[in-house]
CSV table of C-alpha atoms in Angstrom, one decimal:
chain,number,residue,atom,x,y,z
A,9,MET,CA,0.0,0.0,0.0
A,10,ASN,CA,1.3,3.4,-1.0
A,11,ALA,CA,1.0,6.2,1.6
A,12,ARG,CA,0.0,9.4,0.0
A,13,THR,CA,0.7,12.9,1.3
A,14,PRO,CA,-2.5,14.9,1.3
A,15,VAL,CA,-2.5,17.7,-1.2
A,16,THR,CA,-3.4,21.1,0.4
A,17,ARG,CA,-3.5,24.4,-1.2
A,18,PRO,CA,-1.6,27.2,0.5
A,19,LYS,CA,-3.8,29.4,2.6
A,20,VAL,CA,-3.8,33.1,1.8
A,21,ASP,CA,-3.7,35.5,4.8
A,22,LEU,CA,-7.1,37.1,4.6
A,23,SER,CA,-7.0,39.0,7.9
A,24,PHE,CA,-6.9,42.3,5.8
A,25,VAL,CA,-10.4,41.4,4.6
A,26,LEU,CA,-11.8,40.6,8.1
A,27,THR,CA,-10.2,43.4,10.0
A,28,PRO,CA,-12.4,46.3,8.7
A,29,ILE,CA,-15.5,44.3,9.4
A,30,LEU,CA,-14.3,43.5,13.0
A,31,GLU,CA,-13.9,47.2,13.7
A,32,ILE,CA,-17.7,47.8,13.5
A,33,PRO,CA,-19.2,48.1,17.0
A,34,ASN,CA,-21.0,44.8,18.1
A,35,VAL,CA,-19.4,42.6,15.4
A,36,GLN,CA,-18.0,39.6,17.2
A,37,HIS,CA,-16.5,37.4,14.5
A,38,ALA,CA,-16.0,37.1,10.8
A,39,MET,CA,-15.2,34.1,8.6
A,40,VAL,CA,-14.4,33.3,5.0
A,41,VAL,CA,-16.0,29.9,4.2
A,42,THR,CA,-16.3,27.7,1.2
A,43,ALA,CA,-19.5,26.2,-0.2
A,44,ASP,CA,-18.3,22.7,0.7
A,45,GLY,CA,-18.0,23.5,4.4
A,46,PHE,CA,-14.4,24.6,5.0
A,47,PHE,CA,-13.0,27.8,6.3
A,48,GLU,CA,-10.4,29.9,4.6
A,49,ALA,CA,-10.0,32.4,7.4
A,50,HIS,CA,-11.7,33.3,10.7
A,51,SER,CA,-11.3,36.0,13.4
A,52,GLY,CA,-9.9,34.0,16.3
A,53,LEU,CA,-12.5,31.3,16.8
A,54,ASP,CA,-11.1,28.1,18.3
A,55,GLY,CA,-10.4,25.5,15.6
A,56,GLU,CA,-13.3,23.2,16.5
A,57,THR,CA,-15.8,26.0,16.5
A,58,ALA,CA,-14.6,27.3,13.2
A,59,GLU,CA,-14.9,23.9,11.6
A,60,LYS,CA,-18.4,23.3,13.0
A,61,LEU,CA,-19.6,26.8,11.9
A,62,SER,CA,-18.2,26.2,8.4
A,63,ALA,CA,-20.1,23.0,8.0
A,64,VAL,CA,-23.3,24.5,9.4
A,65,LEU,CA,-23.0,27.5,7.1
A,66,ALA,CA,-22.5,25.3,4.1
A,67,SER,CA,-25.7,23.6,5.0
A,68,LEU,CA,-27.5,26.9,5.6
A,69,LEU,CA,-26.3,28.2,2.2
A,70,ALA,CA,-27.3,25.0,0.4
A,71,SER,CA,-30.8,25.2,1.9
A,72,SER,CA,-31.0,28.9,1.1
A,73,ARG,CA,-30.0,28.3,-2.5
A,74,GLY,CA,-32.5,25.5,-2.8
A,75,THR,CA,-35.3,27.6,-1.3
A,76,SER,CA,-34.5,30.5,-3.6
A,77,HIS,CA,-34.3,28.3,-6.7
A,78,THR,CA,-37.5,26.5,-5.9
A,79,TYR,CA,-39.5,29.6,-5.2
A,80,PHE,CA,-38.0,32.2,-7.6
A,81,GLY,CA,-36.6,29.9,-10.2
A,82,GLY,CA,-33.3,28.4,-11.2
A,83,ARG,CA,-31.9,31.7,-12.3
A,84,SER,CA,-32.4,33.5,-9.0
A,85,LEU,CA,-29.2,34.7,-7.4
A,86,LEU,CA,-28.5,34.4,-3.7
A,87,ARG,CA,-27.4,37.7,-2.3
A,88,LEU,CA,-27.7,37.5,1.4
A,89,VAL,CA,-28.6,34.9,4.1
A,90,MET,CA,-29.4,36.4,7.5
A,91,VAL,CA,-30.2,34.6,10.7
A,92,GLU,CA,-31.7,36.7,13.5
A,93,THR,CA,-31.7,35.5,17.1
A,94,TYR,CA,-32.2,37.3,20.5
A,95,GLU,CA,-28.4,37.1,20.9
A,96,GLY,CA,-27.5,38.6,17.6
A,97,TYR,CA,-27.3,38.1,13.8
A,98,VAL,CA,-25.4,36.1,11.3
A,99,PHE,CA,-24.9,37.6,7.8
A,100,VAL,CA,-23.6,35.5,4.9
A,101,ILE,CA,-23.0,36.8,1.4
A,102,PRO,CA,-21.4,35.2,-1.7
A,103,ALA,CA,-17.9,36.5,-2.4
A,104,ALA,CA,-15.4,34.8,-4.7
A,105,GLU,CA,-16.3,31.6,-6.6
A,106,ASN,CA,-17.6,29.0,-4.1
A,107,THR,CA,-16.6,31.3,-1.3
A,108,TYR,CA,-18.7,33.2,1.2
A,109,LEU,CA,-18.2,35.9,3.8
A,110,ALA,CA,-19.9,35.4,7.2
A,111,VAL,CA,-20.2,37.9,10.0
A,112,PHE,CA,-21.5,37.2,13.5
A,113,THR,CA,-22.8,40.2,15.6
A,114,GLY,CA,-24.5,41.1,18.8
A,115,PRO,CA,-28.1,42.2,18.8
A,116,ASN,CA,-27.5,46.0,18.8
A,117,VAL,CA,-25.3,46.1,15.6
A,118,ALA,CA,-25.9,48.7,12.9
A,119,MET,CA,-27.0,46.2,10.2
A,120,ASP,CA,-26.5,48.8,7.4
A,121,ASN,CA,-22.9,49.3,8.4
A,122,VAL,CA,-22.2,45.6,8.5
A,123,SER,CA,-23.9,45.1,5.1
A,124,TYR,CA,-21.9,48.0,3.5
A,125,GLU,CA,-18.6,46.9,4.9
A,126,MET,CA,-19.2,43.3,3.8
A,127,GLN,CA,-19.9,44.5,0.2
A,128,LYS,CA,-16.7,46.4,0.2
A,129,GLN,CA,-14.7,43.5,1.5
A,130,VAL,CA,-16.2,41.1,-1.0
A,131,GLN,CA,-14.5,43.1,-3.7
A,132,THR,CA,-11.2,42.9,-1.9
A,133,LEU,CA,-11.7,39.2,-1.2
A,134,GLY,CA,-12.4,38.4,-4.8
A,135,LYS,CA,-9.1,39.9,-5.8
A,136,ALA,CA,-7.2,38.2,-3.0
A,137,MET,CA,-8.7,34.8,-3.8
A,138,GLY,CA,-7.8,35.1,-7.5
A,139,SER,CA,-11.5,34.8,-8.5
A,140,PRO,CA,-13.7,37.4,-10.0
A,141,PRO,CA,-16.1,39.2,-7.6
A,142,ARG,CA,-19.8,38.6,-7.5
A,143,SER,CA,-21.6,39.3,-10.7
A,144,ASP,CA,-24.1,41.7,-9.2
A,145,LEU,CA,-21.2,43.9,-8.0
A,146,GLY,CA,-19.6,44.3,-11.4
A,147,GLY,CA,-18.0,40.9,-12.2
A,148,SER,CA,-19.3,38.7,-15.0
A,149,SER,CA,-18.1,35.2,-14.7
A,150,VAL,CA,-19.5,34.2,-11.3
A,151,ARG,CA,-23.2,34.2,-10.3
A,152,GLY,CA,-24.2,35.7,-7.0
A,153,ASP,CA,-24.7,32.3,-5.5
A,154,GLY,CA,-21.0,31.4,-6.1
A,155,LEU,CA,-21.7,29.2,-9.1
A,156,PRO,CA,-20.2,29.8,-12.5
A,157,ALA,CA,-22.4,32.0,-14.8
């Protein structure tokens, strides 16, 4: 039997994408996650929590895409998934291809500030990941749900 070394792609330091978001009052954490349930970066969560959140977010995104496609039709683009609880909010938006930006906040966050900064950082993230930005923000080869156009 031949032992194989797992192939891993080098991680890019994405802290410059997360830092501006984390400066918004009441933002607790931010993550860059992939559609298949892995994280590319996070803002200091412990490893086990980051892994669990990545998997849960992938499930949430798949369910959201399925809901959108079923109700609005297959061409509907996913732009935002938001979870509201008494403890705060979770915002997730498509970023680079098959990549999403997630932000976790307290209940008293200025949602408009979070949304604005996330949109700005999606542009930066697309460049850093080597993938075009979301199509509804000016790119043309990636749909808003992270799938190729």
